[in-house]
PDB file of C-alpha atoms in Angstrom:
ATOM      1  CA  MET A 100     -39.431  43.435 -28.833  1.00 42.00           C
ATOM      2  CA  PHE A 101     -40.370  45.914 -26.122  1.00 35.00           C
ATOM      3  CA  ALA A 102     -41.280  43.052 -23.750  1.00 36.00           C
ATOM      4  CA  LYS A 103     -37.856  41.498 -24.289  1.00 35.00           C
ATOM      5  CA  PHE A 104     -36.225  44.836 -23.519  1.00 35.00           C
ATOM      6  CA  ILE A 105     -38.198  45.147 -20.255  1.00 32.00           C
ATOM      7  CA  LEU A 106     -37.235  41.579 -19.277  1.00 31.00           C
ATOM      8  CA  PHE A 107     -33.570  42.280 -20.017  1.00 35.00           C
ATOM      9  CA  ALA A 108     -33.683  45.447 -17.922  1.00 35.00           C
ATOM     10  CA  VAL A 109     -35.250  43.604 -14.993  1.00 32.00           C
ATOM     11  CA  LEU A 110     -32.615  40.854 -15.147  1.00 33.00           C
ATOM     12  CA  ALA A 111     -29.874  43.451 -15.300  1.00 40.00           C
ATOM     13  CA  GLN A 112     -31.263  45.163 -12.221  1.00 41.00           C
ATOM     14  CA  LEU A 113     -31.453  41.866 -10.340  1.00 35.00           C
ATOM     15  CA  ALA A 114     -27.871  41.088 -11.315  1.00 42.00           C
ATOM     16  CA  CYS A 115     -26.720  44.436 -10.069  1.00 43.00           C
ATOM     17  CA  ALA A 116     -28.650  43.981  -6.845  1.00 42.00           C
ATOM     18  CA  GLN A 117     -27.081  40.589  -6.253  1.00 47.00           C
ATOM     19  CA  GLN A 118     -23.595  41.573  -7.387  1.00 48.00           C
ATOM     20  CA  PRO A 119     -22.012  41.457  -3.891  1.00 52.00           C
ATOM     21  CA  SER A 120     -23.340  37.930  -3.386  1.00 63.00           C
ATOM     22  CA  PHE A 121     -22.151  36.883  -6.822  1.00 69.00           C
ATOM     23  CA  ASP A 122     -18.692  38.329  -6.104  1.00 81.00           C
ATOM     24  CA  VAL A 123     -18.436  36.162  -3.004  1.00 81.00           C
ATOM     25  CA  LEU A 124     -19.256  33.050  -5.032  1.00 79.00           C
ATOM     26  CA  VAL A 125     -16.749  34.005  -7.723  1.00 83.00           C
ATOM     27  CA  GLU A 126     -14.087  34.521  -5.069  1.00 85.00           C
ATOM     28  CA  PHE A 127     -14.813  31.098  -3.602  1.00 80.00           C
ATOM     29  CA  GLY A 128     -14.684  29.559  -7.062  1.00 83.00           C
ATOM     30  CA  THR A 129     -11.354  31.221  -7.800  1.00 85.00           C
ATOM     31  CA  ASN A 130      -9.895  30.132  -4.479  1.00 84.00           C
ATOM     32  CA  PHE A 131     -11.022  26.535  -4.930  1.00 84.00           C
ATOM     33  CA  SER A 132      -9.633  26.408  -8.467  1.00 86.00           C
ATOM     34  CA  THR A 133      -6.306  27.949  -7.447  1.00 87.00           C
ATOM     35  CA  LEU A 134      -5.930  25.546  -4.540  1.00 87.00           C
ATOM     36  CA  ALA A 135      -6.812  22.590  -6.753  1.00 87.00           C
ATOM     37  CA  PHE A 136      -4.273  23.657  -9.376  1.00 90.00           C
ATOM     38  CA  ASP A 137      -1.471  24.183  -6.850  1.00 89.00           C
ATOM     39  CA  THR A 138      -2.287  20.900  -5.135  1.00 88.00           C
ATOM     40  CA  GLN A 139      -2.337  19.038  -8.451  1.00 88.00           C
ATOM     41  CA  GLU A 140       1.096  20.418  -9.260  1.00 90.00           C
ATOM     42  CA  GLU A 141       2.396  19.059  -5.969  1.00 90.00           C
ATOM     43  CA  ILE A 142       0.744  15.693  -6.598  1.00 90.00           C
ATOM     44  CA  ASN A 143       2.386  15.538 -10.017  1.00 92.00           C
ATOM     45  CA  GLU A 144       5.774  16.188  -8.441  1.00 92.00           C
ATOM     46  CA  LEU A 145       5.135  13.393  -5.934  1.00 93.00           C
ATOM     47  CA  TYR A 146       4.159  11.071  -8.789  1.00 93.00           C
ATOM     48  CA  VAL A 147       7.494  11.786 -10.461  1.00 94.00           C
ATOM     49  CA  PHE A 148       9.373  11.299  -7.188  1.00 93.00           C
ATOM     50  CA  ASN A 149       7.559   8.016  -6.580  1.00 93.00           C
ATOM     51  CA  GLY A 150       8.343   6.794 -10.088  1.00 91.00           C
ATOM     52  CA  ASP A 151      11.997   7.737  -9.741  1.00 92.00           C
ATOM     53  CA  MET A 152      12.253   5.797  -6.478  1.00 90.00           C
ATOM     54  CA  ILE A 153      10.704   2.669  -7.989  1.00 90.00           C
ATOM     55  CA  ARG A 154      12.907   2.854 -11.090  1.00 90.00           C
ATOM     56  CA  GLU A 155      16.004   3.177  -8.916  1.00 89.00           C
ATOM     57  CA  PHE A 156      15.047   0.171  -6.805  1.00 89.00           C
ATOM     58  CA  ASN A 157      14.423  -1.914  -9.918  1.00 88.00           C
ATOM     59  CA  ARG A 158      17.758  -0.788 -11.329  1.00 89.00           C
ATOM     60  CA  GLU A 159      19.526  -1.994  -8.181  1.00 88.00           C
ATOM     61  CA  LEU A 160      17.780  -5.354  -8.399  1.00 88.00           C
ATOM     62  CA  LEU A 161      18.700  -5.655 -12.054  1.00 87.00           C
ATOM     63  CA  LEU A 162      22.332  -4.932 -11.232  1.00 89.00           C
ATOM     64  CA  GLU A 163      22.268  -7.707  -8.626  1.00 87.00           C
ATOM     65  CA  LEU A 164      20.814 -10.116 -11.178  1.00 87.00           C
ATOM     66  CA  GLY A 165      23.347  -8.792 -13.646  1.00 87.00           C
ATOM     67  CA  ARG A 166      26.128  -9.945 -11.342  1.00 88.00           C
ATOM     68  CA  MET A 167      24.439 -13.268 -10.731  1.00 89.00           C
ATOM     69  CA  VAL A 168      23.810 -14.478 -14.282  1.00 90.00           C
ATOM     70  CA  PRO A 169      27.303 -13.801 -15.732  1.00 91.00           C
ATOM     71  CA  ALA A 170      28.944 -15.375 -12.686  1.00 92.00           C
ATOM     72  CA  MET A 171      26.924 -18.558 -13.124  1.00 92.00           C
ATOM     73  CA  ARG A 172      27.544 -18.617 -16.858  1.00 93.00           C
ATOM     74  CA  GLU A 173      31.268 -18.184 -16.279  1.00 93.00           C
ATOM     75  CA  ALA A 174      31.259 -21.026 -13.752  1.00 94.00           C
ATOM     76  CA  ASP A 175      29.458 -23.256 -16.255  1.00 93.00           C
ATOM     77  CA  ALA A 176      31.949 -22.426 -18.997  1.00 93.00           C
ATOM     78  CA  ASP A 177      34.774 -23.377 -16.644  1.00 94.00           C
ATOM     79  CA  LEU A 178      33.002 -26.655 -15.858  1.00 92.00           C
ATOM     80  CA  GLN A 179      32.738 -27.507 -19.545  1.00 91.00           C
ATOM     81  CA  GLN A 180      36.456 -26.932 -19.970  1.00 91.00           C
ATOM     82  CA  GLN A 181      37.203 -29.242 -17.052  1.00 91.00           C
ATOM     83  CA  ILE A 182      34.975 -31.931 -18.552  1.00 88.00           C
ATOM     84  CA  GLU A 183      36.663 -31.684 -21.944  1.00 88.00           C
ATOM     85  CA  ALA A 184      40.178 -31.607 -20.474  1.00 85.00           C
ATOM     86  CA  ALA A 185      39.723 -34.494 -18.052  1.00 82.00           C
ATOM     87  CA  ASP A 186      42.257 -37.318 -18.521  1.00 83.00           C
ATOM     88  CA  GLY A 187      41.446 -41.007 -18.425  1.00 83.00           C
ATOM     89  CA  VAL A 188      37.815 -40.512 -19.443  1.00 80.00           C
ATOM     90  CA  ASP A 189      36.297 -42.259 -22.443  1.00 87.00           C
ATOM     91  CA  ASP A 190      33.854 -40.593 -24.826  1.00 87.00           C
ATOM     92  CA  GLU A 191      30.841 -42.386 -23.401  1.00 89.00           C
ATOM     93  CA  CYS A 192      31.543 -41.140 -19.886  1.00 87.00           C
ATOM     94  CA  ARG A 193      32.329 -37.635 -21.109  1.00 88.00           C
ATOM     95  CA  GLU A 194      29.029 -37.553 -23.005  1.00 89.00           C
ATOM     96  CA  TYR A 195      27.130 -38.764 -19.930  1.00 91.00           C
ATOM     97  CA  VAL A 196      28.715 -36.099 -17.761  1.00 91.00           C
ATOM     98  CA  GLN A 197      27.781 -33.416 -20.291  1.00 91.00           C
ATOM     99  CA  GLU A 198      24.185 -34.648 -20.226  1.00 91.00           C
ATOM    100  CA  LEU A 199      24.290 -34.545 -16.436  1.00 92.00           C
ATOM    101  CA  ARG A 200      25.608 -30.996 -16.606  1.00 93.00           C
ATOM    102  CA  GLU A 201      22.736 -29.954 -18.891  1.00 93.00           C
ATOM    103  CA  LEU A 202      20.232 -31.445 -16.457  1.00 93.00           C
ATOM    104  CA  PHE A 203      21.681 -29.487 -13.556  1.00 94.00           C
ATOM    105  CA  LEU A 204      21.648 -26.373 -15.729  1.00 94.00           C
ATOM    106  CA  LEU A 205      17.861 -26.580 -15.648  1.00 94.00           C
ATOM    107  CA  PHE A 206      17.919 -26.536 -11.854  1.00 93.00           C
ATOM    108  CA  GLN A 207      20.347 -23.628 -11.821  1.00 93.00           C
ATOM    109  CA  ASN A 208      18.178 -21.668 -14.227  1.00 93.00           C
ATOM    110  CA  TRP A 209      15.192 -22.280 -11.962  1.00 94.00           C
ATOM    111  CA  ASP A 210      17.223 -20.854  -9.088  1.00 93.00           C
ATOM    112  CA  ILE A 211      17.823 -17.692 -11.116  1.00 92.00           C
ATOM    113  CA  GLN A 212      14.147 -17.469 -12.045  1.00 92.00           C
ATOM    114  CA  ASP A 213      13.079 -17.947  -8.429  1.00 92.00           C
ATOM    115  CA  CYS A 214      15.369 -15.156  -7.264  1.00 92.00           C
ATOM    116  CA  ALA A 215      14.035 -12.794  -9.926  1.00 91.00           C
ATOM    117  CA  TYR A 216      10.418 -13.842  -9.385  1.00 91.00           C
ATOM    118  CA  TYR A 217      10.258 -13.285  -5.644  1.00 90.00           C
ATOM    119  CA  ALA A 218      12.082  -9.977  -5.926  1.00 89.00           C
ATOM    120  CA  HIS A 219       9.665  -8.843  -8.636  1.00 88.00           C
ATOM    121  CA  VAL A 220       6.539  -9.942  -6.746  1.00 89.00           C
ATOM    122  CA  GLU A 221       7.519  -8.200  -3.521  1.00 88.00           C
ATOM    123  CA  LEU A 222       8.620  -4.990  -5.167  1.00 87.00           C
ATOM    124  CA  GLU A 223       5.626  -4.909  -7.519  1.00 86.00           C
ATOM    125  CA  ALA A 224       3.170  -5.289  -4.641  1.00 86.00           C
ATOM    126  CA  ASP A 225       4.836  -2.414  -2.821  1.00 89.00           C
ATOM    127  CA  SER A 226       4.993  -0.281  -5.977  1.00 88.00           C
ATOM    128  CA  ILE A 227       1.294  -0.732  -6.771  1.00 88.00           C
ATOM    129  CA  ASN A 228      -0.302  -0.796  -3.327  1.00 89.00           C
ATOM    130  CA  ARG A 229       1.691   1.727  -1.344  1.00 89.00           C
ATOM    131  CA  PHE A 230       1.431   5.108  -3.076  1.00 90.00           C
ATOM    132  CA  LEU A 231      -0.859   4.910  -6.088  1.00 91.00           C
ATOM    133  CA  PRO A 232      -4.246   4.083  -4.482  1.00 91.00           C
ATOM    134  CA  TYR A 233      -3.976   7.021  -2.088  1.00 91.00           C
ATOM    135  CA  ALA A 234      -2.702   9.388  -4.768  1.00 91.00           C
ATOM    136  CA  ILE A 235      -5.615   8.474  -7.057  1.00 90.00           C
ATOM    137  CA  THR A 236      -8.130   9.032  -4.253  1.00 89.00           C
ATOM    138  CA  PHE A 237      -6.521  12.337  -3.365  1.00 89.00           C
ATOM    139  CA  GLN A 238      -6.547  13.454  -6.995  1.00 88.00           C
ATOM    140  CA  SER A 239     -10.232  12.659  -7.314  1.00 87.00           C
ATOM    141  CA  GLU A 240     -11.102  14.594  -4.183  1.00 86.00           C
ATOM    142  CA  ASN A 241      -8.894  17.484  -5.222  1.00 85.00           C
ATOM    143  CA  THR A 242     -10.566  17.656  -8.637  1.00 86.00           C
ATOM    144  CA  ARG A 243     -13.981  17.689  -6.983  1.00 85.00           C
ATOM    145  CA  SER A 244     -13.052  20.885  -5.180  1.00 84.00           C
ATOM    146  CA  ILE A 245     -13.045  22.816  -8.468  1.00 81.00           C
ATOM    147  CA  SER A 246     -16.822  22.476  -8.754  1.00 79.00           C
ATOM    148  CA  GLN A 247     -17.512  22.875  -5.034  1.00 78.00           C
ATOM    149  CA  VAL A 248     -19.395  26.167  -5.446  1.00 80.00           C
ATOM    150  CA  VAL A 249     -21.703  24.650  -8.041  1.00 76.00           C
ATOM    151  CA  GLN A 250     -22.220  21.551  -5.868  1.00 78.00           C
ATOM    152  CA  THR A 251     -23.174  23.691  -2.894  1.00 74.00           C
ATOM    153  CA  LEU A 252     -25.576  25.809  -4.936  1.00 75.00           C
ATOM    154  CA  ALA A 253     -27.174  22.661  -6.311  1.00 76.00           C
ATOM    155  CA  ARG A 254     -28.193  21.399  -2.853  1.00 76.00           C
ATOM    156  CA  ARG A 255     -28.704  24.639  -0.908  1.00 65.00           C
ATOM    157  CA  ASN A 256     -31.325  27.363  -1.229  1.00 68.00           C
ATOM    158  CA  ALA A 257     -29.117  30.295  -2.118  1.00 65.00           C
ATOM    159  CA  TYR A 258     -32.107  32.600  -2.532  1.00 66.00           C
ATOM    160  CA  ALA A 259     -33.525  32.035   0.950  1.00 75.00           C
ATOM    161  CA  ASP A 260     -30.345  31.221   2.869  1.00 77.00           C
ATOM    162  CA  PHE A 261     -27.363  32.791   1.199  1.00 77.00           C
ATOM    163  CA  ASP A 262     -25.541  33.054   4.517  1.00 78.00           C
ATOM    164  CA  GLY A 263     -25.878  29.278   4.876  1.00 81.00           C
ATOM    165  CA  VAL A 264     -24.314  28.834   1.452  1.00 79.00           C
ATOM    166  CA  VAL A 265     -21.363  31.000   2.435  1.00 83.00           C
ATOM    167  CA  GLU A 266     -21.020  29.168   5.739  1.00 82.00           C
ATOM    168  CA  GLU A 267     -20.927  25.805   3.946  1.00 80.00           C
ATOM    169  CA  LEU A 268     -18.361  27.068   1.451  1.00 83.00           C
ATOM    170  CA  ASP A 269     -16.221  28.352   4.321  1.00 83.00           C
ATOM    171  CA  GLY A 270     -16.312  24.884   5.844  1.00 85.00           C
ATOM    172  CA  GLU A 271     -15.463  23.215   2.534  1.00 85.00           C
ATOM    173  CA  TRP A 272     -12.612  25.657   1.994  1.00 85.00           C
ATOM    174  CA  GLU A 273     -11.120  24.763   5.375  1.00 88.00           C
ATOM    175  CA  TYR A 274     -11.591  21.054   4.568  1.00 88.00           C
ATOM    176  CA  TYR A 275      -9.761  21.249   1.237  1.00 87.00           C
ATOM    177  CA  GLN A 276      -6.928  23.289   2.707  1.00 87.00           C
ATOM    178  CA  THR A 277      -6.469  20.725   5.481  1.00 88.00           C
ATOM    179  CA  LEU A 278      -6.736  17.909   2.937  1.00 87.00           C
ATOM    180  CA  ALA A 279      -4.048  19.448   0.733  1.00 86.00           C
ATOM    181  CA  VAL A 280      -1.562  19.605   3.584  1.00 85.00           C
ATOM    182  CA  SER A 281      -2.367  16.266   5.212  1.00 87.00           C
ATOM    183  CA  PHE A 282      -2.446  14.248   2.012  1.00 87.00           C
ATOM    184  CA  SER A 283       0.729  15.866   0.732  1.00 86.00           C
ATOM    185  CA  ASP A 284       2.540  14.792   3.912  1.00 89.00           C
ATOM    186  CA  PHE A 285       0.890  11.364   3.773  1.00 91.00           C
ATOM    187  CA  LEU A 286       1.895  10.728   0.147  1.00 92.00           C
ATOM    188  CA  PHE A 287       5.449  11.849   0.848  1.00 91.00           C
ATOM    189  CA  ASP A 288       5.641   9.416   3.770  1.00 93.00           C
ATOM    190  CA  GLU A 289       4.299   6.665   1.502  1.00 92.00           C
ATOM    191  CA  ILE A 290       7.146   7.286  -0.939  1.00 92.00           C
ATOM    192  CA  LEU A 291       9.746   7.177   1.828  1.00 92.00           C
ATOM    193  CA  ALA A 292       8.230   3.895   3.039  1.00 92.00           C
ATOM    194  CA  HIS A 293       9.348   2.251  -0.230  1.00 90.00           C
ATOM    195  CA  ALA A 294      12.939   2.255   1.021  1.00 90.00           C
ATOM    196  CA  PRO A 295      12.675  -0.341   3.833  1.00 92.00           C
ATOM    197  CA  VAL A 296      10.813  -2.697   1.503  1.00 91.00           C
ATOM    198  CA  ALA A 297      13.384  -2.239  -1.238  1.00 89.00           C
ATOM    199  CA  ASP A 298      16.211  -2.839   1.246  1.00 91.00           C
ATOM    200  CA  ARG A 299      14.569  -6.054   2.418  1.00 91.00           C
ATOM    201  CA  VAL A 300      13.960  -7.247  -1.152  1.00 91.00           C
ATOM    202  CA  TYR A 301      17.525  -6.391  -2.151  1.00 90.00           C
ATOM    203  CA  LEU A 302      18.929  -8.257   0.864  1.00 91.00           C
ATOM    204  CA  ARG A 303      16.824 -11.326   0.076  1.00 92.00           C
ATOM    205  CA  LEU A 304      17.891 -11.199  -3.557  1.00 91.00           C
ATOM    206  CA  SER A 305      21.543 -10.966  -2.522  1.00 91.00           C
ATOM    207  CA  GLU A 306      21.099 -13.963  -0.235  1.00 92.00           C
ATOM    208  CA  CYS A 307      19.262 -15.811  -3.003  1.00 93.00           C
ATOM    209  CA  ARG A 308      22.120 -15.084  -5.393  1.00 91.00           C
ATOM    210  CA  GLU A 309      24.699 -16.409  -2.941  1.00 92.00           C
ATOM    211  CA  THR A 310      22.624 -19.537  -2.329  1.00 93.00           C
ATOM    212  CA  ALA A 311      22.235 -20.151  -6.067  1.00 94.00           C
ATOM    213  CA  LEU A 312      25.989 -19.812  -6.583  1.00 93.00           C
ATOM    214  CA  ASP A 313      26.697 -22.188  -3.698  1.00 94.00           C
ATOM    215  CA  LEU A 314      24.228 -24.729  -5.103  1.00 94.00           C
ATOM    216  CA  GLN A 315      25.822 -24.433  -8.522  1.00 94.00           C
ATOM    217  CA  LEU A 316      29.249 -25.110  -7.012  1.00 94.00           C
ATOM    218  CA  SER A 317      27.868 -28.125  -5.178  1.00 94.00           C
ATOM    219  CA  ASP A 318      26.249 -29.384  -8.398  1.00 94.00           C
ATOM    220  CA  GLN A 319      29.498 -29.029 -10.292  1.00 93.00           C
ATOM    221  CA  GLU A 320      31.473 -30.892  -7.656  1.00 93.00           C
ATOM    222  CA  TYR A 321      28.960 -33.719  -7.901  1.00 92.00           C
ATOM    223  CA  ILE A 322      29.158 -33.747 -11.708  1.00 91.00           C
ATOM    224  CA  LEU A 323      32.965 -33.749 -11.729  1.00 90.00           C
ATOM    225  CA  SER A 324      33.041 -36.638  -9.296  1.00 90.00           C
ATOM    226  CA  TYR A 325      31.902 -38.899 -12.162  1.00 88.00           C
ATOM    227  CA  LEU A 326      35.146 -38.143 -13.977  1.00 87.00           C
ATOM    228  CA  ASP A 327      37.283 -39.477 -11.141  1.00 85.00           C
ATOM    229  CA  ASP A 328      36.629 -43.091 -12.002  1.00 84.00           C
ATOM    230  CA  ASN A 329      35.443 -42.803 -15.625  1.00 83.00           C
ATOM    231  CA  CYS A 330      31.769 -42.930 -14.586  1.00 81.00           C
ATOM    232  CA  LEU A 331      32.152 -46.342 -12.925  1.00 73.00           C
TER     233      LEU A 331
END
């Protein structure tokens, strides 16, 4: 029991003797943790901003498709009425024209699918590859900063070269501060870079929609031409 008391007293004296050094390490640890927390908060805000941008772009594309599909359905309904109301057409011809219409409906549906597919592929590639990989890398590096003091102590001889430990931590502190600013600006620029891609995708989708509508009109004119001479 007495030996344990002596050992405890010796350790307490050593701790008191090294208290200034320990305070420096605690200060570094606190600074690294505070910086990591503040940086993570900013990253989270950028994640939300990035998600909002992508959702808005997808909403705009959906609205464009939402104009496309009803317009084509309305045009098809009008075509059916013209087929049914055509004069001088026997049942056999009318049935053939309806079958022809159904065949061309397949082509028109493929046009819609193609428009949606290419818009989705382009926007998805931009959504996945532009912001997220860098944000994930930044998050990992930012999280690592929390344990920087422990990492430094694990590879340096703090007993023999405490000044070297402090010097390394000073360098790491400057690195993480620079990283926080540079990556924050970089991630923000990545989010803004979504816009030109979205504009290009939206323009191509609009052009695709117009082309699909023009093709549908051409198809319908061809189908109706069979009614002119009772499919002869």
